Structures are given as C-alpha cells and as structure tokens.
Short mmCIF file of C-alpha atoms in Angstrom, two decimals:
data_model
loop_
_atom_site.label_atom_id
_atom_site.label_comp_id
_atom_site.label_asym_id
_atom_site.label_seq_id
_atom_site.Cartn_x
_atom_site.Cartn_y
_atom_site.Cartn_z
CA MET A 1 84.51 -29.74 -4.00
CA SER A 2 86.04 -27.06 -6.20
CA GLU A 3 89.20 -27.50 -8.19
CA LEU A 4 92.02 -24.94 -8.09
CA LYS A 5 93.40 -24.03 -11.48
CA TYR A 6 96.62 -22.12 -12.06
CA ASP A 7 97.67 -20.05 -15.02
CA ARG A 8 101.01 -21.80 -15.47
CA PRO A 9 102.74 -19.30 -17.78
CA ARG A 10 101.86 -16.40 -15.46
CA LEU A 11 102.86 -18.38 -12.39
CA SER A 12 106.28 -19.15 -13.89
CA VAL A 13 106.89 -15.44 -14.51
CA LEU A 14 106.01 -14.61 -10.93
CA LEU A 15 108.41 -17.22 -9.61
CA VAL A 16 111.40 -15.65 -11.36
CA MET A 17 110.66 -12.06 -10.35
CA GLN A 18 113.06 -10.56 -7.85
CA PHE A 19 112.54 -7.67 -5.41
CA GLU A 20 114.77 -5.55 -7.68
CA ASP A 21 112.17 -5.89 -10.49
CA PHE A 22 109.60 -3.77 -8.64
CA TRP A 23 109.19 0.01 -8.34
CA TYR A 24 109.72 1.56 -4.90
CA ILE A 25 108.90 5.06 -3.64
CA VAL A 26 112.06 6.91 -2.61
CA ALA A 27 110.63 10.41 -2.15
CA LEU A 28 107.69 12.70 -2.63
CA SER A 29 108.08 14.62 -5.89
CA ASN A 30 107.96 17.95 -4.05
CA GLN A 31 110.85 16.86 -1.79
CA LEU A 32 113.15 16.57 -4.79
CA LYS A 33 113.82 20.21 -5.50
CA PRO A 34 116.23 21.45 -8.21
CA ASN A 35 119.89 21.58 -7.09
CA THR A 36 119.30 19.27 -4.11
CA VAL A 37 120.37 15.68 -3.56
CA LEU A 38 118.62 13.13 -1.34
CA ALA A 39 120.26 10.09 0.23
CA ARG A 40 118.14 6.94 0.17
CA SER A 41 118.64 3.23 0.81
CA LEU A 42 116.69 0.66 -1.18
CA LEU A 43 117.13 -3.12 -0.75
CA GLY A 44 120.63 -2.57 0.66
CA GLU A 45 121.71 -0.23 -2.18
CA TRP A 46 122.60 3.32 -1.23
CA LEU A 47 121.28 5.91 -3.72
CA ALA A 48 121.88 9.57 -4.50
CA ILE A 49 118.64 11.05 -5.90
CA PHE A 50 118.59 14.41 -7.71
CA ARG A 51 117.03 16.19 -10.68
CA GLY A 52 119.00 16.07 -13.91
CA GLU A 53 119.44 18.88 -16.41
CA ASN A 54 116.03 18.07 -17.96
CA GLY A 55 114.29 18.16 -14.55
CA GLN A 56 113.76 14.40 -14.45
CA ALA A 57 114.51 12.42 -11.30
CA VAL A 58 117.90 10.66 -11.38
CA ALA A 59 119.08 7.80 -9.12
CA LEU A 60 122.80 6.97 -9.04
CA ARG A 61 124.60 4.51 -6.81
CA ASP A 62 125.72 6.62 -3.88
CA ARG A 63 129.41 5.99 -4.43
CA CYS A 64 131.97 8.00 -6.37
CA LEU A 65 133.96 5.93 -8.83
CA HIS A 66 137.20 7.58 -7.69
CA ARG A 67 137.41 7.01 -3.92
CA SER A 68 133.95 5.64 -3.06
CA SER A 69 132.88 8.86 -1.36
CA ARG A 70 129.15 9.36 -0.78
CA LEU A 71 127.75 11.33 -3.71
CA SER A 72 124.63 12.18 -1.70
CA VAL A 73 126.64 14.66 0.39
CA GLY A 74 127.81 16.40 -2.76
CA LYS A 75 126.10 19.24 -4.54
CA VAL A 76 123.92 19.55 -7.62
CA CYS A 77 124.44 22.38 -10.08
CA ASN A 78 122.62 22.68 -13.42
CA GLY A 79 121.48 19.07 -13.23
CA ALA A 80 124.92 17.54 -12.59
CA LEU A 81 126.08 16.00 -9.31
CA GLN A 82 129.52 16.85 -7.93
CA CYS A 83 131.32 14.53 -5.56
CA PRO A 84 132.32 16.34 -2.32
CA TYR A 85 135.74 14.67 -2.10
CA HIS A 86 137.65 15.45 -5.31
CA GLY A 87 134.92 17.20 -7.31
CA TRP A 88 134.20 14.57 -9.98
CA ILE A 89 131.00 15.60 -11.77
CA TYR A 90 128.31 13.14 -12.93
CA ASP A 91 125.54 13.83 -15.42
CA GLN A 92 121.99 12.45 -15.32
CA ASN A 93 123.14 9.21 -16.99
CA GLY A 94 125.93 8.60 -14.48
CA ASN A 95 128.68 9.64 -16.92
CA VAL A 96 131.67 11.42 -15.43
CA ILE A 97 131.66 14.72 -17.33
CA ALA A 98 134.42 16.52 -15.42
CA VAL A 99 137.41 15.70 -13.22
CA PRO A 100 138.86 18.96 -11.91
CA SER A 101 142.36 17.52 -11.33
CA GLU A 102 142.52 16.45 -15.02
CA GLY A 103 141.52 19.82 -16.41
CA ASN A 104 139.84 19.81 -19.81
CA SER A 105 141.58 16.62 -20.94
CA ILE A 106 138.95 14.24 -19.55
CA LYS A 107 138.15 11.28 -21.80
CA LEU A 108 134.71 9.82 -21.40
CA SER A 109 134.49 6.04 -21.34
CA GLN A 110 132.21 3.32 -20.03
CA GLN A 111 134.69 2.82 -17.19
CA ARG A 112 133.85 6.31 -15.93
CA ARG A 113 130.14 5.78 -15.54
CA ALA A 114 128.35 5.43 -12.21
CA LYS A 115 125.56 2.90 -11.84
CA CYS A 116 122.30 4.62 -12.83
CA TYR A 117 118.86 3.25 -11.96
CA ALA A 118 115.49 3.64 -13.69
CA THR A 119 113.22 6.32 -12.21
CA LYS A 120 109.61 7.38 -12.74
CA GLU A 121 107.44 10.08 -11.27
CA GLN A 122 103.78 9.32 -10.78
CA ASP A 123 101.01 10.47 -8.46
CA GLY A 124 103.35 12.85 -6.61
CA TYR A 125 106.01 10.25 -5.87
CA VAL A 126 109.51 9.45 -7.18
CA TYR A 127 109.95 5.74 -7.86
CA VAL A 128 113.16 3.76 -8.43
CA ARG A 129 113.63 0.24 -9.84
CA LEU A 130 117.01 -1.43 -9.26
CA ALA A 131 116.80 -4.11 -11.97
CA ASP A 132 118.53 -3.27 -15.26
CA ASP A 133 116.61 -5.95 -17.11
CA PRO A 134 113.48 -6.85 -15.10
CA SER A 135 111.83 -10.19 -15.78
CA GLU A 136 108.59 -8.30 -16.53
CA ASP A 137 108.27 -4.63 -17.43
CA PHE A 138 105.45 -2.74 -15.74
CA ASN A 139 104.71 0.71 -14.30
CA PRO A 140 104.38 1.55 -10.62
CA PHE A 141 100.95 0.90 -9.10
CA PHE A 142 98.54 3.58 -10.29
CA MET A 143 96.72 5.27 -7.38
CA PRO A 144 93.08 5.50 -8.41
CA HIS A 145 91.36 8.83 -7.75
CA TYR A 146 94.66 10.61 -6.99
CA GLN A 147 93.99 14.37 -6.84
CA GLU A 148 90.43 13.77 -8.02
CA GLN A 149 87.79 16.10 -6.59
CA GLY A 150 85.97 14.51 -3.67
CA TRP A 151 88.88 12.25 -2.79
CA GLU A 152 91.66 12.78 -0.25
CA THR A 153 95.15 11.32 -0.11
CA ILE A 154 96.38 10.03 3.23
CA ARG A 155 99.96 8.92 3.73
CA VAL A 156 100.83 6.62 6.60
CA ILE A 157 104.52 6.12 7.26
CA ASN A 158 105.73 3.35 9.54
CA ARG A 159 109.39 2.56 9.81
CA PHE A 160 110.09 -1.06 10.57
CA GLN A 161 113.51 -2.19 11.72
CA ASN A 162 113.67 -5.14 9.38
CA ASN A 163 114.39 -6.17 5.80
CA VAL A 164 111.81 -6.19 3.02
CA THR A 165 111.44 -10.00 2.98
CA ASN A 166 110.47 -10.17 6.66
CA CYS A 167 108.15 -7.18 6.29
CA VAL A 168 106.32 -8.75 3.34
CA GLU A 169 105.97 -12.06 5.16
CA ASN A 170 104.59 -10.27 8.22
CA PHE A 171 102.18 -8.14 6.16
CA ILE A 172 100.68 -11.38 4.87
CA ASP A 173 100.23 -12.58 8.48
CA ILE A 174 97.58 -10.03 9.46
CA PRO A 175 96.44 -11.50 12.84
CA HIS A 176 99.87 -10.97 14.44
CA THR A 177 99.66 -7.18 14.05
CA ALA A 178 97.21 -6.68 16.92
CA PHE A 179 99.63 -8.36 19.34
CA VAL A 180 103.07 -7.51 18.00
CA HIS A 181 102.30 -3.97 16.73
CA PRO A 182 99.46 -2.84 19.01
CA GLY A 183 97.76 0.35 17.90
CA ILE A 184 99.40 0.62 14.48
CA PHE A 185 96.61 -1.18 12.65
CA ARG A 186 94.10 -2.25 15.34
CA LYS A 187 93.86 -3.47 18.90
CA SER A 188 93.46 -7.07 20.06
CA CYS A 189 90.41 -8.15 22.01
CA GLN A 190 92.66 -8.77 25.03
CA GLN A 191 94.00 -5.22 24.89
CA MET A 192 90.45 -3.87 24.59
CA LEU A 193 89.42 -5.80 27.73
CA GLN A 194 92.25 -4.42 29.87
#
C-alpha cells in the first residue's frame, strides 16, 4: 500500500488562487493590428483590446468613465483609444489624456483612469490577466516547439455556452465527452455500433 504525500506549502498556494490569477488568450497577435480595437469578454469582464503607442497590447475595461459607453466601439489613433460617445481619449495605461468638451484644461488624476489589465504576447497570442495582485506570479504556458522547423501548430476552437467553472469541471470528466459532445473529441462505442 503506497502512501500519498502532499507538498503542503504548494497546496496552500493553489487553494488561494483565483481564476483571475491566470493568463487567458484574448486574440491572435496578428488579429490585433495598429489602430484597431477588439471587444472581448473574460470571466464576465468586458475588455477593449488595442495596441498602445509603443505597439504593446493594451486591455482596458470596456466602459468609458464618463457615461459607461463601450470603448471597444471607439477608435484608436496613435496608440490612444477614443470613446465613441463624447470623445474622451485614453492612453495605454488607462489615463484620460483628453476630454474634447473641456478643451486644453484637462487635469489628470487617479479618478480619471480606466481599469487597465496586465497583457503579454507570447507564441503568437495576446494574453490578459485580470488580477492586479495575483497570489502567484507566473507567465502564460509556454508552447514547446512553437514555430520550430518540423513542427506544426494546430488551433482547435470550440465555443461552449457555459461559464469557465463548469467547463473546467467537465474537462476533468473526460468520459462524458463521447456522449454529451459526440464527435468533438471522440465517438462512444454505442455511436460506433449504430
């Protein structure tokens, strides 16, 4: 009879991690072209994704501070995002840098700063992490052999009408897939006999 041993300190860290602590793919890098904005939803948070002045991916909460208009339907010019409703302009850090109705008298303050999320680009993807202060800091999963000669990259996209918790729980329950999601992963013996 073997004895199970747990690494208690590591286990305690895992128990306090939240979904917001992890990195999630929000776009392919080549989808995020200069002067474009993409609308994305991640764990119930709506995001406006664009490239800042330095060319880096930026993720802001998709809500203007003024009237809660969707920033993702605005426009990007020279790395700044302009709200489509009253023209407020946000920089790559979420700071309001211009309010057309106030002219040149705008005063920057912490109160005029949109929620900005951490982004990373790796292996041809744009990643976003929602946590400001994650319980453990780590990089997105590195894809071994990405763009290495002799290896191919295959992307499979399935859209599930469910939340991330239910999806994770169902991914752990592999046998159900043949019956509930026939053909996505594999077929059941019953289906093969029919």
